[in-house]
Amino acid sequence: MEPTKIADNIYSVGVNDWNIRDFHGYSTHLGTSYNAFLILDEKNVLLDTVKDGFSKELLDNIANIIDPKEIDIVLSNHTEMDHSGALPHVMHRVGEDTPLYCSKMGLKNLQRHFPHKWNYHAVENGETLSIGKRTLTFMETRMLHWPDSMFTYLNEDKILFSSDAFGQHYAGNEVFDDETQDAIMLHAKKYFANILMLYSKKTIKLIDKVVESGLEIDMICPDHGIIWREDPGRIINAYARWCKAEPKKKAVVIYDTMWHSTEKMANAVVAGLYDAGVEARPFNVRQSDRSDIMTEVLDAKAIVVGSPTLNNQLFPSVADMLTYMKGLKPQNKIGGAFGSYGWSGEAVKYITRELEEMKFELPVEGLRVQYVPGEDALAQCVDFGREIGQAVMAA
Ligand code: FEO
């Protein structure tokens, strides 16, 4: 990625990771970017770095603008290695004594990641730093999504450097929202569903606080994907909507199958849901990636899960999906459990337990069918789906 001027004396100097397809378990079908920013003023600031392995590209991008040795301040909004991995190379090149600004938790976490005795400056929430004609304001955003996470606001330019928030795992030649198609919102939605959903309550509080404070934002620069300059309100409003977990009349039927019996049940459940007026779609967990399924879960009201029983247990792929979903804490959902079995049939009981632990409302008792569902059993599955659909429509 070529360095790009995003405002007067402010440059995007990060890199594209075109070929990454698995970001710690999150499927990145179009890669991702690790964004970093260079602000030139009386004190030149490098804001965030990139993943290790891309250090040379980052330093080359900076060198296209200034000699990296002219950087006076390095600023870390977030410790996770996709943004800090290049720090040892950067600090070596810029100068090991260069002040390294971070949050208080950032200080602790960076010290636990790197053995180097860098010239740390831990900042307070709301603290400001003059860099010449411009002032940076630091905003602690703990657990959005790590304890060390913070935003940095550039007062005079009204630019919010938002770390992971408002990001998208997307690598492209486009830099700004107005250069992309609407599809970018799908990447932003997937990012929220898989990274931030479990912090929805904190996120909405932060958004409300920012709105109440009247903070003017002309541009949002996240650490992944495109920059929001045409309409930053669009992504802020989308986050507010996603945080409030106000789902559509939509159902996601998640299942795996051994000999197509649970699959037949899943398709009949979908037919019943649709019959009740609910948009519904089946997802076989071995054909769809769990992070894509979670994107669908985000705005669905009903999550219906099916599993065969294997060795008295849930089918492992379904257990994997349930574990992943539970960690992301979806709110305000209706659930249902079903599955085919041979002789013991515990899977439906275990799915029900997981859905109850996620505090899903379960309007219908779990449905089990022994071996291959015949006509009557499939009709029962349609009824089961219809009843869940009616609960969705009544919600
Ligand atoms: Fe993009 Fe939390 O790192």
XYZ file of C-alpha atoms and ligand atoms in Angstrom:
398
model
C 0.000 0.000 0.000
C 1.415 3.376 -1.011
C 1.454 6.074 1.676
C -1.542 8.363 1.195
C -2.086 11.933 2.295
C -5.352 11.980 4.235
C -5.224 15.620 5.413
C -2.660 18.415 5.496
C 0.556 16.886 6.844
C -1.206 13.692 7.856
C -0.494 10.422 6.043
C -1.727 6.869 6.125
C 1.458 4.777 6.108
C 0.141 1.295 6.928
C 0.200 -1.881 4.870
C -2.170 -4.321 3.194
C -2.008 -7.994 4.158
C -3.613 -9.187 0.928
C -3.325 -12.916 1.486
C -4.244 -13.500 5.102
C -7.333 -15.710 5.173
C -7.434 -16.652 8.861
C -7.067 -13.917 11.451
C -6.957 -15.895 14.723
C -9.965 -17.916 13.606
C -11.795 -15.110 11.792
C -12.037 -15.743 8.039
C -10.628 -12.792 6.144
C -11.752 -13.582 2.594
C -10.321 -10.303 1.243
C -7.318 -9.989 3.576
C -6.911 -7.070 5.915
C -4.848 -3.951 6.420
C -2.804 -2.780 9.378
C -3.191 0.979 9.341
C -0.652 3.379 10.822
C -0.578 7.153 10.564
C 2.100 9.803 10.369
C 1.345 13.325 11.625
C 3.888 15.990 10.705
C 4.120 19.000 13.017
C 6.776 20.571 15.232
C 6.866 17.091 16.708
C 6.336 14.324 14.190
C 4.141 11.505 15.444
C 3.827 7.906 14.274
C 0.462 6.610 15.426
C 0.415 2.798 15.732
C 2.553 0.341 13.826
C 1.806 -2.902 11.952
C 2.120 -6.648 12.327
C 5.612 -8.098 12.520
C 6.668 -9.172 9.042
C 5.471 -5.878 7.546
C 7.958 -3.637 9.384
C 10.090 -2.973 6.310
C 7.062 -1.928 4.254
C 5.923 0.409 7.030
C 9.375 1.969 7.375
C 9.674 2.306 3.582
C 6.297 4.067 3.506
C 7.443 6.459 6.226
C 10.758 7.007 4.422
C 8.816 8.143 1.348
C 7.686 11.109 3.432
C 10.345 11.747 6.070
C 13.429 10.043 7.414
C 12.097 7.741 10.179
C 14.740 9.268 12.470
C 12.738 12.507 12.311
C 9.870 10.886 14.202
C 9.703 12.500 17.652
C 6.867 10.514 19.204
C 5.603 6.983 18.711
C 2.039 6.460 19.885
C 0.432 3.088 20.587
C -3.368 3.058 20.806
C -3.464 -0.722 21.295
C -1.029 -3.480 22.252
C -2.374 -6.363 20.167
C 0.397 -7.696 17.947
C -1.208 -6.712 14.640
C -0.522 -3.101 15.694
C 2.530 -3.470 17.889
C 4.439 -6.350 16.284
C 6.646 -3.961 14.316
C 7.517 -1.823 17.356
C 10.984 -3.349 17.961
C 12.008 -2.629 14.347
C 10.415 0.811 14.380
C 11.955 1.846 17.701
C 15.344 0.562 16.547
C 15.134 2.685 13.404
C 13.511 5.758 14.940
C 15.680 5.701 18.053
C 15.289 3.571 21.185
C 14.953 6.724 23.356
C 12.030 8.128 21.359
C 9.056 8.791 23.664
C 6.484 6.000 23.329
C 3.014 7.149 24.395
C 0.324 4.680 25.409
C -2.499 4.245 27.933
C -1.716 3.162 31.504
C -2.831 -0.378 30.694
C -0.915 -0.075 27.438
C 2.237 0.464 29.476
C 1.650 -2.740 31.450
C 0.719 -4.743 28.381
C 3.514 -3.489 26.131
C 6.022 -4.328 28.872
C 4.586 -7.852 28.959
C 4.958 -8.205 25.212
C 8.419 -6.700 24.722
C 11.539 -6.917 26.885
C 12.848 -3.544 25.658
C 13.285 -0.661 28.134
C 11.609 1.939 25.985
C 10.961 5.554 26.977
C 7.317 4.992 27.929
C 4.862 7.820 28.664
C 1.563 6.482 30.029
C -1.284 8.951 29.556
C -4.478 9.562 31.522
C -7.933 9.533 30.025
C -8.595 13.037 28.655
C -4.926 14.080 28.797
C -3.769 16.282 25.947
C -0.430 16.601 24.210
C 0.603 19.572 22.091
C 2.725 18.618 19.098
C 3.041 22.158 17.698
C 0.095 23.585 15.806
C -1.939 20.563 16.792
C -3.115 18.909 19.982
C -3.801 15.244 20.618
C -6.424 14.195 23.158
C -6.247 10.657 24.543
C -9.489 8.801 25.257
C -9.265 5.618 27.280
C -11.574 2.939 25.783
C -10.870 0.012 28.106
C -12.126 -3.338 26.839
C -12.882 -1.982 23.391
C -11.586 -4.453 22.943
C -8.518 -4.935 25.172
C -7.775 -3.381 28.579
C -5.170 -1.121 26.937
C -7.307 0.146 24.051
C -7.563 3.890 23.571
C -8.616 6.394 20.930
C -6.608 9.474 20.004
C -8.426 12.576 18.817
C -6.672 15.213 16.777
C -8.431 18.381 17.953
C -7.729 20.853 15.157
C -8.421 18.398 12.308
C -11.341 16.681 14.107
C -9.910 13.273 13.289
C -10.585 10.295 15.535
C -7.936 7.580 15.423
C -10.127 4.762 16.707
C -7.805 1.755 16.923
C -9.831 -1.420 16.167
C -13.258 0.221 16.553
C -15.073 1.039 13.283
C -12.568 -1.133 11.403
C -13.045 -3.805 8.775
C -10.862 -6.730 7.794
C -10.508 -5.631 4.199
C -7.464 -5.114 1.994
C -8.028 -2.939 -1.048
C -6.588 -0.120 -3.086
C -9.269 2.203 -1.746
C -8.379 4.363 1.232
C -11.663 6.170 1.954
C -15.314 5.185 2.348
C -16.352 7.257 -0.680
C -14.062 5.132 -2.874
C -15.712 1.849 -1.881
C -19.016 0.188 -2.687
C -21.701 -0.523 -0.095
C -20.123 -3.937 0.472
C -17.699 -2.282 2.896
C -20.552 -2.161 5.418
C -20.725 -5.971 5.312
C -17.059 -6.107 6.292
C -17.709 -3.599 9.083
C -20.689 -5.647 10.274
C -18.665 -8.862 10.291
C -15.925 -7.102 12.231
C -18.386 -5.856 14.847
C -20.107 -9.258 15.124
C -16.860 -11.128 15.683
C -14.712 -8.673 17.629
C -16.966 -6.215 19.445
C -20.376 -7.827 19.916
C -19.555 -8.950 23.447
C -18.638 -5.371 24.373
C -21.883 -3.900 23.013
C -22.907 -2.337 26.338
C -19.584 -0.552 26.750
C -19.578 0.495 23.103
C -23.027 2.080 23.205
C -22.120 3.932 26.424
C -19.042 5.308 24.721
C -21.000 6.334 21.621
C -23.649 8.050 23.788
C -20.922 9.857 25.717
C -19.228 11.044 22.537
C -22.556 12.209 21.057
C -23.533 14.019 24.300
C -20.141 15.710 24.491
C -20.724 17.224 21.036
C -17.304 16.046 19.876
C -17.052 16.937 16.212
C -15.699 14.157 14.040
C -14.806 14.896 10.427
C -12.908 11.671 9.876
C -12.531 8.292 11.611
C -9.281 6.451 11.023
C -9.477 2.857 12.248
C -6.511 0.495 12.367
C -8.070 -1.858 9.790
C -9.721 -1.198 6.458
C -10.923 2.057 4.984
C -11.097 5.516 6.545
C -14.534 7.059 7.115
C -14.384 10.595 5.738
C -17.482 11.098 3.604
C -19.937 10.090 6.296
C -18.417 9.083 9.661
C -21.951 9.199 11.085
C -22.857 6.199 8.945
C -20.572 3.813 10.806
C -21.329 5.403 14.193
C -25.077 4.927 13.591
C -24.532 1.357 12.419
C -22.572 0.622 15.627
C -25.379 2.136 17.724
C -27.881 -0.113 15.930
C -25.745 -3.255 16.280
C -25.012 -2.543 19.955
C -28.701 -2.288 20.781
C -29.289 -5.841 19.448
C -32.520 -4.872 17.713
C -32.777 -7.859 15.402
C -34.772 -8.327 12.222
C -37.539 -10.883 11.715
C -34.804 -13.255 10.721
C -33.643 -16.734 11.769
C -30.366 -18.542 11.378
C -30.461 -22.341 11.416
C -27.033 -23.678 12.309
C -26.352 -27.413 12.035
C -24.040 -30.237 11.109
C -25.043 -33.631 9.853
C -23.575 -37.129 9.568
C -25.927 -38.926 7.146
C -28.093 -35.971 6.041
C -30.820 -36.633 8.622
C -30.156 -33.512 10.722
C -29.756 -31.647 7.426
C -33.223 -32.741 6.303
C -34.544 -31.546 9.659
C -32.734 -28.204 9.246
C -34.281 -27.610 5.831
C -37.757 -28.448 7.164
C -37.233 -26.092 10.141
C -36.257 -23.330 7.694
C -39.454 -24.011 5.715
C -41.519 -23.664 8.905
C -39.833 -20.424 9.889
C -40.397 -19.030 6.409
C -44.020 -20.136 6.551
C -44.421 -18.003 9.687
C -43.084 -14.973 7.799
C -39.493 -15.079 9.012
C -36.489 -14.734 6.730
C -34.529 -17.945 7.368
C -31.430 -19.641 6.047
C -29.621 -22.886 6.992
C -25.866 -22.898 7.626
C -23.934 -26.162 7.739
C -21.056 -25.376 10.087
C -18.619 -27.433 8.045
C -19.450 -25.485 4.881
C -19.611 -21.959 6.346
C -16.971 -20.324 8.480
C -18.019 -19.592 12.043
C -17.189 -15.893 11.696
C -19.494 -15.628 8.653
C -22.254 -17.356 10.603
C -21.771 -14.907 13.496
C -22.288 -12.034 11.071
C -25.714 -13.506 10.305
C -26.398 -14.084 14.012
C -25.842 -10.378 14.768
C -29.163 -9.192 13.337
C -31.183 -12.430 13.569
C -33.873 -12.823 16.222
C -33.901 -16.639 16.229
C -30.894 -18.930 16.400
C -31.911 -22.550 15.904
C -29.213 -25.169 16.318
C -29.170 -28.785 15.172
C -26.702 -31.567 15.854
C -26.466 -35.312 15.478
C -25.378 -37.193 18.586
C -21.891 -38.638 18.222
C -20.519 -40.869 20.997
C -23.112 -39.465 23.425
C -21.975 -35.918 22.693
C -22.665 -32.949 20.485
C -21.121 -33.197 17.050
C -17.707 -31.466 17.551
C -18.238 -28.821 14.861
C -21.529 -27.766 16.477
C -19.851 -27.625 19.897
C -17.163 -25.409 18.343
C -19.796 -23.037 16.931
C -21.700 -22.884 20.209
C -18.506 -22.154 22.161
C -17.587 -19.378 19.744
C -21.077 -17.869 19.802
C -21.317 -18.037 23.609
C -18.095 -16.062 23.973
C -19.496 -13.267 21.811
C -22.580 -12.974 24.066
C -25.417 -12.426 21.596
C -28.336 -10.685 23.330
C -32.088 -10.703 22.989
C -32.429 -13.952 21.014
C -34.967 -16.737 20.664
C -33.480 -20.227 20.366
C -34.355 -23.768 19.415
C -32.586 -27.150 19.436
C -33.053 -30.168 17.205
C -31.187 -33.183 15.905
C -31.259 -36.728 14.610
C -29.808 -39.552 16.706
C -29.292 -43.299 16.602
C -29.679 -44.683 20.121
C -28.751 -42.252 22.908
C -29.594 -38.765 21.536
C -27.987 -36.399 24.068
C -27.126 -33.638 21.537
C -30.461 -31.796 21.779
C -30.174 -31.690 25.589
C -26.657 -30.243 25.333
C -27.659 -27.632 22.737
C -30.592 -26.614 24.953
C -28.256 -26.210 27.927
C -25.897 -24.007 25.914
C -28.730 -21.827 24.595
C -30.159 -21.459 28.103
C -26.747 -20.408 29.387
C -26.734 -17.742 26.668
C -30.107 -16.595 28.092
C -31.977 -17.321 24.873
C -35.757 -17.603 25.161
C -36.775 -21.137 24.129
C -40.447 -21.112 23.080
C -40.498 -24.770 21.972
C -39.021 -27.905 23.509
C -36.088 -29.398 21.605
C -36.967 -31.800 18.790
C -35.301 -35.199 18.358
C -35.785 -37.669 15.526
C -34.369 -41.186 15.581
C -32.334 -42.128 12.527
C -33.841 -40.841 9.247
C -36.793 -38.413 9.420
C -39.807 -39.660 7.468
C -42.745 -37.611 6.279
C -44.323 -37.308 9.714
C -41.070 -36.321 11.358
C -40.386 -33.702 8.693
C -43.873 -32.291 9.198
C -43.017 -32.053 12.915
C -39.861 -30.138 11.977
C -41.906 -27.711 9.873
C -44.271 -27.195 12.824
C -41.289 -26.721 15.140
C -39.868 -24.055 12.816
C -43.279 -22.428 12.414
C -43.758 -22.154 16.185
C -40.352 -20.533 16.597
C -41.217 -18.259 13.670
C -44.456 -17.231 15.341
C -42.518 -16.348 18.499
C -40.180 -14.220 16.352
C -43.132 -12.439 14.729
C -44.720 -11.795 18.120
C -41.519 -10.459 19.688
Fe -6.464 -5.155 15.305
Fe -7.126 -5.807 18.625
O -6.118 -5.726 17.049
